Tab-separated table of C-alpha atoms and ligand atoms in Angstrom:
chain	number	residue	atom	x	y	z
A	1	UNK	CA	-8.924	-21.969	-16.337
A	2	UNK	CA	-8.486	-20.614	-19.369
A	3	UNK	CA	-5.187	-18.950	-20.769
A	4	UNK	CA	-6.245	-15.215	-21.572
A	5	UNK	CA	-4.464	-12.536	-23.063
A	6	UNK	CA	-2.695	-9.805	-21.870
A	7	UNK	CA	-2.214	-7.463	-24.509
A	8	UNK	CA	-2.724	-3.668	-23.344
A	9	UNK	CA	-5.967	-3.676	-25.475
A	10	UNK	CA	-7.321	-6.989	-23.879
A	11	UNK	CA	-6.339	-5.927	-20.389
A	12	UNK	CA	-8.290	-2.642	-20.902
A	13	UNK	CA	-11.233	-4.730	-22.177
A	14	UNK	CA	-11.635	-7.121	-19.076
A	15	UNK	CA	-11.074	-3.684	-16.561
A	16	UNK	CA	-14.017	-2.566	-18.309
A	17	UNK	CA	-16.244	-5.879	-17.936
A	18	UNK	CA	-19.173	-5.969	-15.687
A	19	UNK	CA	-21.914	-8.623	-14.842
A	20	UNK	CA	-20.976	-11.951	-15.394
A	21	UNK	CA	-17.645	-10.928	-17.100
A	22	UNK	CA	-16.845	-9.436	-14.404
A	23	UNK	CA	-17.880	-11.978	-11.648
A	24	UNK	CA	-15.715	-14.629	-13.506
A	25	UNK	CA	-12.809	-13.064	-13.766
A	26	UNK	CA	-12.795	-12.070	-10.052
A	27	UNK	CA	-13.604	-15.936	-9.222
A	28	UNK	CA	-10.732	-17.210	-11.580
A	29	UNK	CA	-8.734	-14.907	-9.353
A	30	UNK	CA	-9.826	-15.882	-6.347
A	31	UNK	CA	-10.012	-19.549	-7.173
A	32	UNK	CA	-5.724	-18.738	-8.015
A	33	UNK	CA	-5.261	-17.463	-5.092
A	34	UNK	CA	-6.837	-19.971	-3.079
A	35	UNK	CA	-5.079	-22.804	-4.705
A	36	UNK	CA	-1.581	-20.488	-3.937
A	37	UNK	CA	-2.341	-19.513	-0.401
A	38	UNK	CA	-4.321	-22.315	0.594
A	39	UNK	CA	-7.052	-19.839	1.329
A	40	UNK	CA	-4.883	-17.834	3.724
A	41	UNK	CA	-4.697	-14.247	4.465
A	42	UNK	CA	-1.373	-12.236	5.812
A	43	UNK	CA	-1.699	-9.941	8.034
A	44	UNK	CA	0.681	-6.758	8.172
A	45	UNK	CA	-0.053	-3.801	10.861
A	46	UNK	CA	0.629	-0.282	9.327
A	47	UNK	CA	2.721	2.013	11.799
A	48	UNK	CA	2.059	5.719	10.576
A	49	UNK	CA	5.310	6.759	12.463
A	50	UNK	CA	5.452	10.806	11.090
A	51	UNK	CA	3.162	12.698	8.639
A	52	UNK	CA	5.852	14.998	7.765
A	53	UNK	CA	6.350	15.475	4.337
A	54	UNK	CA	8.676	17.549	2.076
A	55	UNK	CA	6.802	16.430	-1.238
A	56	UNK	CA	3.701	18.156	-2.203
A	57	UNK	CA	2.000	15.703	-4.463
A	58	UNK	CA	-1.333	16.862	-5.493
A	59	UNK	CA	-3.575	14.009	-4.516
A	60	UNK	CA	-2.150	13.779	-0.900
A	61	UNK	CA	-4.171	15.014	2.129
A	62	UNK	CA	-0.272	15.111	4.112
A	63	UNK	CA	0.894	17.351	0.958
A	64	UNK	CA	3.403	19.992	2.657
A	65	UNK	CA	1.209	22.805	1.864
A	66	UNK	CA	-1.620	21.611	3.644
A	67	UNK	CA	-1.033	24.003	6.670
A	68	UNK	CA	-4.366	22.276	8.060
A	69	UNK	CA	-2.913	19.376	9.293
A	70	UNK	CA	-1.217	19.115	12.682
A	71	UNK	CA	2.153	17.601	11.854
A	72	UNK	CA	3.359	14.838	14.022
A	73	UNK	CA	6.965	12.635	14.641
A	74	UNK	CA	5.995	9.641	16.960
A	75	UNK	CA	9.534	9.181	18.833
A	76	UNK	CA	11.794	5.931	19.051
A	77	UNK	CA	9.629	4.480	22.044
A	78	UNK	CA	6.475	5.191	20.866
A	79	UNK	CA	7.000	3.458	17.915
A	80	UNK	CA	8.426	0.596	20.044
A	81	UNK	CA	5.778	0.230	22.395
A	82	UNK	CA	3.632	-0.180	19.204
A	83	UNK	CA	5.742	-2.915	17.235
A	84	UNK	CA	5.439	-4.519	21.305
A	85	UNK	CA	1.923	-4.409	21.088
A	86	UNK	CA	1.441	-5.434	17.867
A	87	UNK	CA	3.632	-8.802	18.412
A	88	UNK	CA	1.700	-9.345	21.298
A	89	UNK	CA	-1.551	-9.304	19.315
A	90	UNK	CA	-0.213	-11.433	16.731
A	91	UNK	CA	1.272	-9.279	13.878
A	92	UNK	CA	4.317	-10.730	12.959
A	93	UNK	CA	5.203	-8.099	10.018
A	94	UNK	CA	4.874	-4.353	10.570
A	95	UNK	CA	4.648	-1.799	8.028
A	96	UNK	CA	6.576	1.710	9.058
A	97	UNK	CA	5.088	3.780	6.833
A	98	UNK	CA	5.654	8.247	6.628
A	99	UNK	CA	5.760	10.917	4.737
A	100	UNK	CA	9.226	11.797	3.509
A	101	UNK	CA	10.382	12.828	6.178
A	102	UNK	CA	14.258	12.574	6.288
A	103	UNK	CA	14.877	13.421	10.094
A	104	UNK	CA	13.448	10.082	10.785
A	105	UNK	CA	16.211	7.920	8.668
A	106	UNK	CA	18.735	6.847	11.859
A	107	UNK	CA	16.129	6.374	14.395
A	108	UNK	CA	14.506	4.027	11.998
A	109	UNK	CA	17.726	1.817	11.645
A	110	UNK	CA	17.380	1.738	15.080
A	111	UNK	CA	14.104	0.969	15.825
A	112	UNK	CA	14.589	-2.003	12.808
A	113	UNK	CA	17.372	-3.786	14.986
A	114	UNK	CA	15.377	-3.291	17.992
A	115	UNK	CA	12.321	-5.347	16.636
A	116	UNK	CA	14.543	-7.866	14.735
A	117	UNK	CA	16.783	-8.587	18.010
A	118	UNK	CA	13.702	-9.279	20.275
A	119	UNK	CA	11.091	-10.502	18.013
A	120	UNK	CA	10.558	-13.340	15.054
A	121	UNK	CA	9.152	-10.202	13.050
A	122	UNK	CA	9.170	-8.888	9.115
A	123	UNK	CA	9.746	-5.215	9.368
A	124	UNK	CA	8.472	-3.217	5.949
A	125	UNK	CA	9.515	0.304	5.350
A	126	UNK	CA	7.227	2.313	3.287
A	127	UNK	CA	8.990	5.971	3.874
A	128	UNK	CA	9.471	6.930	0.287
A	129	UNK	CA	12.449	7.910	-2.281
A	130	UNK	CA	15.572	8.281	-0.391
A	131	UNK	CA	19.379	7.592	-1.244
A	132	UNK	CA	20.905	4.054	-1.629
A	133	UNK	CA	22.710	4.857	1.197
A	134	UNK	CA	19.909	5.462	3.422
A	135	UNK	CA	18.302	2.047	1.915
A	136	UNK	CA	21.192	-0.152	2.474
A	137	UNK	CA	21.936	1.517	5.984
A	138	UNK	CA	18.091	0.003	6.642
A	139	UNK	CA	18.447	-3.378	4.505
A	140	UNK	CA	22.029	-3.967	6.770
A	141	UNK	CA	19.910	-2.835	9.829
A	142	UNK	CA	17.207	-5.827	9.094
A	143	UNK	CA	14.417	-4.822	7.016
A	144	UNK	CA	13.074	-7.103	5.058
A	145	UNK	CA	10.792	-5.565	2.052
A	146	UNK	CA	10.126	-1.877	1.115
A	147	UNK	CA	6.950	-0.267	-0.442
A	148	UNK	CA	7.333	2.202	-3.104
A	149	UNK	CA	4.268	2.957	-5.163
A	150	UNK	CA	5.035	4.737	-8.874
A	151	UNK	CA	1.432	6.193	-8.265
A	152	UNK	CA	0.817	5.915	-12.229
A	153	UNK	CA	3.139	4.410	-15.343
A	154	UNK	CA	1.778	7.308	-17.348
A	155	UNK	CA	4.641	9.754	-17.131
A	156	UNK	CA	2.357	12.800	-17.684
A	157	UNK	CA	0.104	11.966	-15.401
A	158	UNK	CA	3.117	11.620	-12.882
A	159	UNK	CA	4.561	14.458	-14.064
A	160	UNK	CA	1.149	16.064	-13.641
A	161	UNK	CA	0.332	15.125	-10.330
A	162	UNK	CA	4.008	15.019	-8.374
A	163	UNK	CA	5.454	18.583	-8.675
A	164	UNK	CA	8.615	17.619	-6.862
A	165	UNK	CA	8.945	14.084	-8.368
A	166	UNK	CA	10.732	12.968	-11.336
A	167	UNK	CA	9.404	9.007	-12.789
A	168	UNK	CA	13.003	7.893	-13.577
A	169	UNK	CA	14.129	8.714	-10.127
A	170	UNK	CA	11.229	6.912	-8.925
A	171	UNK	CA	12.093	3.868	-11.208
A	172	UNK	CA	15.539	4.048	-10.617
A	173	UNK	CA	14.728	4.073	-6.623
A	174	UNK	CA	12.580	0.859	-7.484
A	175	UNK	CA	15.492	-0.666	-8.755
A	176	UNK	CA	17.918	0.198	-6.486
A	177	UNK	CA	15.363	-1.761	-3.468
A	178	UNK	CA	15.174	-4.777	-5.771
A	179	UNK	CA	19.068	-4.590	-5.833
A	180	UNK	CA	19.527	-4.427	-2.265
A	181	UNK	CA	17.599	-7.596	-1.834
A	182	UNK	CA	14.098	-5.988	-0.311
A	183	UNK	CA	11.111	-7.660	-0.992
A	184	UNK	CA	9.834	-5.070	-3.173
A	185	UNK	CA	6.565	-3.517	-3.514
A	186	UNK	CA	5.107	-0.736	-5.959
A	187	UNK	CA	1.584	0.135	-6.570
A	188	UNK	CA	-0.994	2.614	-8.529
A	189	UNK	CA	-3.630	4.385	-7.394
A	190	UNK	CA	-6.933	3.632	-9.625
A	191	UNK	CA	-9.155	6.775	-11.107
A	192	UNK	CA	-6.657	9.501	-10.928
A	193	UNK	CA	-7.967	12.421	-13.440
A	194	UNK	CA	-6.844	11.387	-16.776
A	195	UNK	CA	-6.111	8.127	-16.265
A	196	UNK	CA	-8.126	5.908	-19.364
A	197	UNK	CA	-8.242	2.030	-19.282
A	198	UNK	CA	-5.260	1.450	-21.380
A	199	UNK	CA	-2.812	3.308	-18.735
A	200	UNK	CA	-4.413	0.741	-15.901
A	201	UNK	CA	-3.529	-2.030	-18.439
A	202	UNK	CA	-0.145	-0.688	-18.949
A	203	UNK	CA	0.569	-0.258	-14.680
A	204	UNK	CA	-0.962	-3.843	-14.622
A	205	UNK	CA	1.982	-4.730	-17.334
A	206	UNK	CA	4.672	-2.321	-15.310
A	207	UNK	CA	4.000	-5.046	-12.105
A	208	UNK	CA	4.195	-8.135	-14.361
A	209	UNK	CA	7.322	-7.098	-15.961
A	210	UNK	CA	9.400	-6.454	-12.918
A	211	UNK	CA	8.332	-9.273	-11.245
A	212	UNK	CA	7.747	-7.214	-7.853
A	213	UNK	CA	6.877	-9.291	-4.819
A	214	UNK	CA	4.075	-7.152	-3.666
A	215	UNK	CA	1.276	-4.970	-5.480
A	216	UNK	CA	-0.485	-2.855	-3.671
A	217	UNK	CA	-3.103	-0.379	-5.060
A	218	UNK	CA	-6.819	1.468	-4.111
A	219	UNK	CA	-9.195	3.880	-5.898
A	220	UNK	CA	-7.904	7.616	-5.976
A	221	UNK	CA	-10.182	9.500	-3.376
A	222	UNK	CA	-9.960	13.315	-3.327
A	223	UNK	CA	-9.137	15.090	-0.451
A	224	UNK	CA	-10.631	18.666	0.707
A	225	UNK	CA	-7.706	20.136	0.959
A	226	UNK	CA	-6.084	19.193	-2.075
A	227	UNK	CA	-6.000	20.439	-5.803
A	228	UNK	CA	-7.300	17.516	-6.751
A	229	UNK	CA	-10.480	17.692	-4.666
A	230	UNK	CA	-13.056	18.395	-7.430
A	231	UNK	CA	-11.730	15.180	-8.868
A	232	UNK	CA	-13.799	11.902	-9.040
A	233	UNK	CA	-13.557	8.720	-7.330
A	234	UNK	CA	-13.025	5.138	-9.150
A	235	UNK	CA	-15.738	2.894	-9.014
A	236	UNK	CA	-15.375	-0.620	-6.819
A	237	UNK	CA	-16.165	-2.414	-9.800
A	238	UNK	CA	-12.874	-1.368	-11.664
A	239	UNK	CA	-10.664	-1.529	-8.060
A	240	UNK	CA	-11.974	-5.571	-8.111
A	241	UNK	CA	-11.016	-6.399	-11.734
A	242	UNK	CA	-7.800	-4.596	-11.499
A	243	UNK	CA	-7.468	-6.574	-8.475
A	244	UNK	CA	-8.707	-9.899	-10.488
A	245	UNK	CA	-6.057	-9.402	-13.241
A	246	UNK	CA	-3.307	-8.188	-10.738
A	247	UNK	CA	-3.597	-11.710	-9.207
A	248	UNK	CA	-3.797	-13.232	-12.706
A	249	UNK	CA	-0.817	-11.860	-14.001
A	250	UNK	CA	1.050	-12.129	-11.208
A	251	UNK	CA	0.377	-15.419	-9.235
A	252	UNK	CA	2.223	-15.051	-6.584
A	253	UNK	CA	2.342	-11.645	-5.574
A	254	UNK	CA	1.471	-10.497	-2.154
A	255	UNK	CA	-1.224	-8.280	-3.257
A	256	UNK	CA	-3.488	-6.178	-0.147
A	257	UNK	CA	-6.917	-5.553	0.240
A	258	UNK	CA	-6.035	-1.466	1.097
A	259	UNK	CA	-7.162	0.738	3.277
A	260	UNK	CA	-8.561	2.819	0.028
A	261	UNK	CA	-10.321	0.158	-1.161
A	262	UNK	CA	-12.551	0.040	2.252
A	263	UNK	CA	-13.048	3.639	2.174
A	264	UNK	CA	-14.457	3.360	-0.828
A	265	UNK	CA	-17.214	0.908	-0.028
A	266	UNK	CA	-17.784	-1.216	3.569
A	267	UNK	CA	-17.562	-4.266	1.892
A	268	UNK	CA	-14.674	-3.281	-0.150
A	269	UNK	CA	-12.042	-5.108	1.551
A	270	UNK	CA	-13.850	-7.991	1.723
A	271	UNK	CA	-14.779	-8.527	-2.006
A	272	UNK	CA	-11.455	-7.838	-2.754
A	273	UNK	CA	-10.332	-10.472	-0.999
A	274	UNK	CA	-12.172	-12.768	-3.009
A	275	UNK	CA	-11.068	-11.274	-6.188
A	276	UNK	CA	-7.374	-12.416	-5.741
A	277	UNK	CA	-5.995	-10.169	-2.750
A	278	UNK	CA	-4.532	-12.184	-0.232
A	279	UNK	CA	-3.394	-10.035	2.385
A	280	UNK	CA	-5.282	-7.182	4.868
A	281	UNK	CA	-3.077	-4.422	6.705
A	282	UNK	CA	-4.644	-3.063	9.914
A	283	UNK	CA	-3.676	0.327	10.955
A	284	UNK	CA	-1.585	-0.128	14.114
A	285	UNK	CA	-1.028	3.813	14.819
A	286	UNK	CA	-2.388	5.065	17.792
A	287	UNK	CA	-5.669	6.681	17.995
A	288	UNK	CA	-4.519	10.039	18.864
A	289	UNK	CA	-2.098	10.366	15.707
A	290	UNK	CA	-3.862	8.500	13.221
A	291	UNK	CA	-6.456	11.081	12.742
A	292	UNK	CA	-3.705	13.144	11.435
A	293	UNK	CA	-2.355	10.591	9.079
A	294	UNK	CA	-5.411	11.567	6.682
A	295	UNK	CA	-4.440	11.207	3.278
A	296	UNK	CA	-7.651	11.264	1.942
A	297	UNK	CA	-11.320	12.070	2.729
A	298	UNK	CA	-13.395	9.978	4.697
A	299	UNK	CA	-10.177	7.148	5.585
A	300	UNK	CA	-11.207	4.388	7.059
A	301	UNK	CA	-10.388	3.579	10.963
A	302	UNK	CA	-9.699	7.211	11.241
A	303	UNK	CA	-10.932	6.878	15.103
A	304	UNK	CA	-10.723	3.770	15.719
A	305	UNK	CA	-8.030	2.401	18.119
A	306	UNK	CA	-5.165	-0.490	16.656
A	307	UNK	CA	-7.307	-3.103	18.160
A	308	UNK	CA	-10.633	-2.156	16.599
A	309	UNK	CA	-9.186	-2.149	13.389
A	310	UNK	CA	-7.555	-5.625	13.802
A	311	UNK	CA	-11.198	-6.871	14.883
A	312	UNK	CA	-12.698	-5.328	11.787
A	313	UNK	CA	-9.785	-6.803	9.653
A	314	UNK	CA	-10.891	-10.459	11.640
A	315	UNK	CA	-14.330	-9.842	10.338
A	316	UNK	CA	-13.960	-8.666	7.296
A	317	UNK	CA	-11.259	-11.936	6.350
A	318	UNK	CA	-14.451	-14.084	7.789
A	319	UNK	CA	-16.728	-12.816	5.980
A	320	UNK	CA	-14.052	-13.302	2.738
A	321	UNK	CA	-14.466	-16.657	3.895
A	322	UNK	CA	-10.973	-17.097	4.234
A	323	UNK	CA	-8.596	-17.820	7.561
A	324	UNK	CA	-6.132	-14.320	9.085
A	325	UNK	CA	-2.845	-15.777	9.832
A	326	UNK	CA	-2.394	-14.591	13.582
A	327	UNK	CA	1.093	-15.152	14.676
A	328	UNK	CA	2.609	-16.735	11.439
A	329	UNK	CA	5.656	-14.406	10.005
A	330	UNK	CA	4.620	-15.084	6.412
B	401	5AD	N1	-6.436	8.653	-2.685
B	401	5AD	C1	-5.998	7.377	-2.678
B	401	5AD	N2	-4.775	7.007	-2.291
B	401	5AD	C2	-3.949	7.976	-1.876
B	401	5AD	N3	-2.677	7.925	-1.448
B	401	5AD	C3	-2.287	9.159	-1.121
B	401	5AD	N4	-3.280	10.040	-1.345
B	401	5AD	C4	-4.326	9.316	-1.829
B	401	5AD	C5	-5.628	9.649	-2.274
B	401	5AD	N5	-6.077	10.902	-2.278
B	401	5AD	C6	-1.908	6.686	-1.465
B	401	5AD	C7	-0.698	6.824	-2.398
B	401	5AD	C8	0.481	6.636	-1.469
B	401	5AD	C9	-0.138	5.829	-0.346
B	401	5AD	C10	0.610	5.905	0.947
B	401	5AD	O1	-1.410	6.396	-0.198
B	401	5AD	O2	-0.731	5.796	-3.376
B	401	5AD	O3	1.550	5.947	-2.054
């Protein structure tokens, strides 16, 4: 392959690129990622444990002042029963993702040593900003990595869209994960309003520069009930070569084919994965809450049940072409 550049103004150029451009950058990704991960995909099940939230970000469809959504707190055993299930079916990480919802933060620790005492398991938190204290209390309970996204590296877009947020915090919360010895993730969502090429090139250099061990990231899709619901969608073509220079900048990255991304378009997930992602995430919440876990229009799997979705995920990493590690804690 050859070496390209990654200056901001070369990194907007090849988001932009579309054809052939296009289709060989995604296939230098994927041809990376194949000779990293042996043409492997990891599979993580997403828990959506509560869609409380206290935050009131514009783009989110479980924004506290959306009074239209029927707020749920799935209890200790729920959640258990669901991590049980999941290991049965093969999952060997699980994702415990909510909105920030502090009432949660000791049942979690909990529910963490439960799955770590009985099962060969990863357990991922993706619950949002919260103290070091509450962090290390879950790292010294056994979690393993933590998802924080910084949703944009262009401060006024941040500013813009996160009315209760404040980007150093969120940095400085990054940080403070990395610190504690979490496998860290961050991500962006693609297409927000304002958003030009040359911010994507500058998350893309955000990710390279603090060498995070995950990347996770899907087109911005309005939601009905948002402010941002007039707002438009990205196109796939963009999601893939973010995607395709996500990979190539950061080789070894864990880097999902999201949820987002197969809302966006069926076959979303699936060209992803052959444009350098090299993991899928199946929701894993049950049926009757995960319609209220809707974060933005149209979400895929909303009524499905956990083991539809990991079917679809089967199919999807098939027709990728590539092999879903069942039962493999990687
Ligand atoms: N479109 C796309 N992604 C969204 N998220 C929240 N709302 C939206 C939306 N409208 C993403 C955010 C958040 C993750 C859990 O879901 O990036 O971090």
């Amino acid at each position: 392959m050859n070496s390209l550049d990654f200056s901001s103004a070369s990194i907007a150029e090849m988001l932009a690129f579309k054809g052939k451009e296009a289709e060989k950058l995604r296939s230098d990704a994927d041809n990376l990622t194949d000779k990293i991960f042996g043409g492997n995909v990891f599979l993580r099940g997403i828990i959506e444990v509560s869609n409380i939230c206290s935050k009131d970000c514009d783009y989110c469809g479980i924004r506290r002042s959306n009074d239209k959504v029927k707020r749920y707190r799935m209890n200790s055993d729920e959640i258990k029963q669901v991590i049980d299930s999941a290991y049965t079916e093969g999952f060997r990480t699980v994702v415990l993702q909510a909105g920030e919802d502090n009432l949660m933060d000791e049942n979690i620790a909990q529910i963490i040593e439960y799955a770590k005492l009985k099962y060969d398991i990863s357990i991922t938190l993706s619950l949002g900003e919260r103290s070091e204290k509450i962090y290390r209390m879950w790292r010294d309970a056994g979690a393993d990595r933590y998802l924080l996204r910084i949703e944009t590296t262009n401060r006024n877009i941040f500013k813009m869209i996160h009315p209760d947020d404040d980007y150093e915090k969120r940095l400085n919360c990054l940080a403070i994960l990395q610190n504690l010895g979490y496998e860290t993730g961050t991500g962006v969502m693609i297409g927000l309003p304002k958003q030009t090429l040359g911010d994507l090139a500058d998350d893309l250099l955000f990710f390279k520069k603090n060498k995070f061990d995950m990347l996770g990231f899907g087109p911005f899709i309005p939601h009905r009930e948002t402010p941002l619901k007039e707002s438009a969608t990205a196109e796939l073509d963009l999601v893939l070569n973010f995607t395709a220079l996500c990979r190539l900048m950061n080789e070894n990255a864990n880097i999902p084919a999201t949820t987002a991304t197969g809302t966006l378009d069926v076959r979303g997930r699936e060209m992803a994965l052959r444009s350098g992602a090299n993991v899928i995430m199946p929701n894993c919440t049950p049926k009757k809450f995960r319609e209220e876990y809707d974060l933005y229009d149209n979400k895929l799997g909303l009524s499905e049940n956990a083991d539809d979705s990991l079917a679809r995920a089967q199919k999807v990493v098939k027709g990728a072409g590539k092999e879903l590690l069942l039962g493999v804690n990687k």
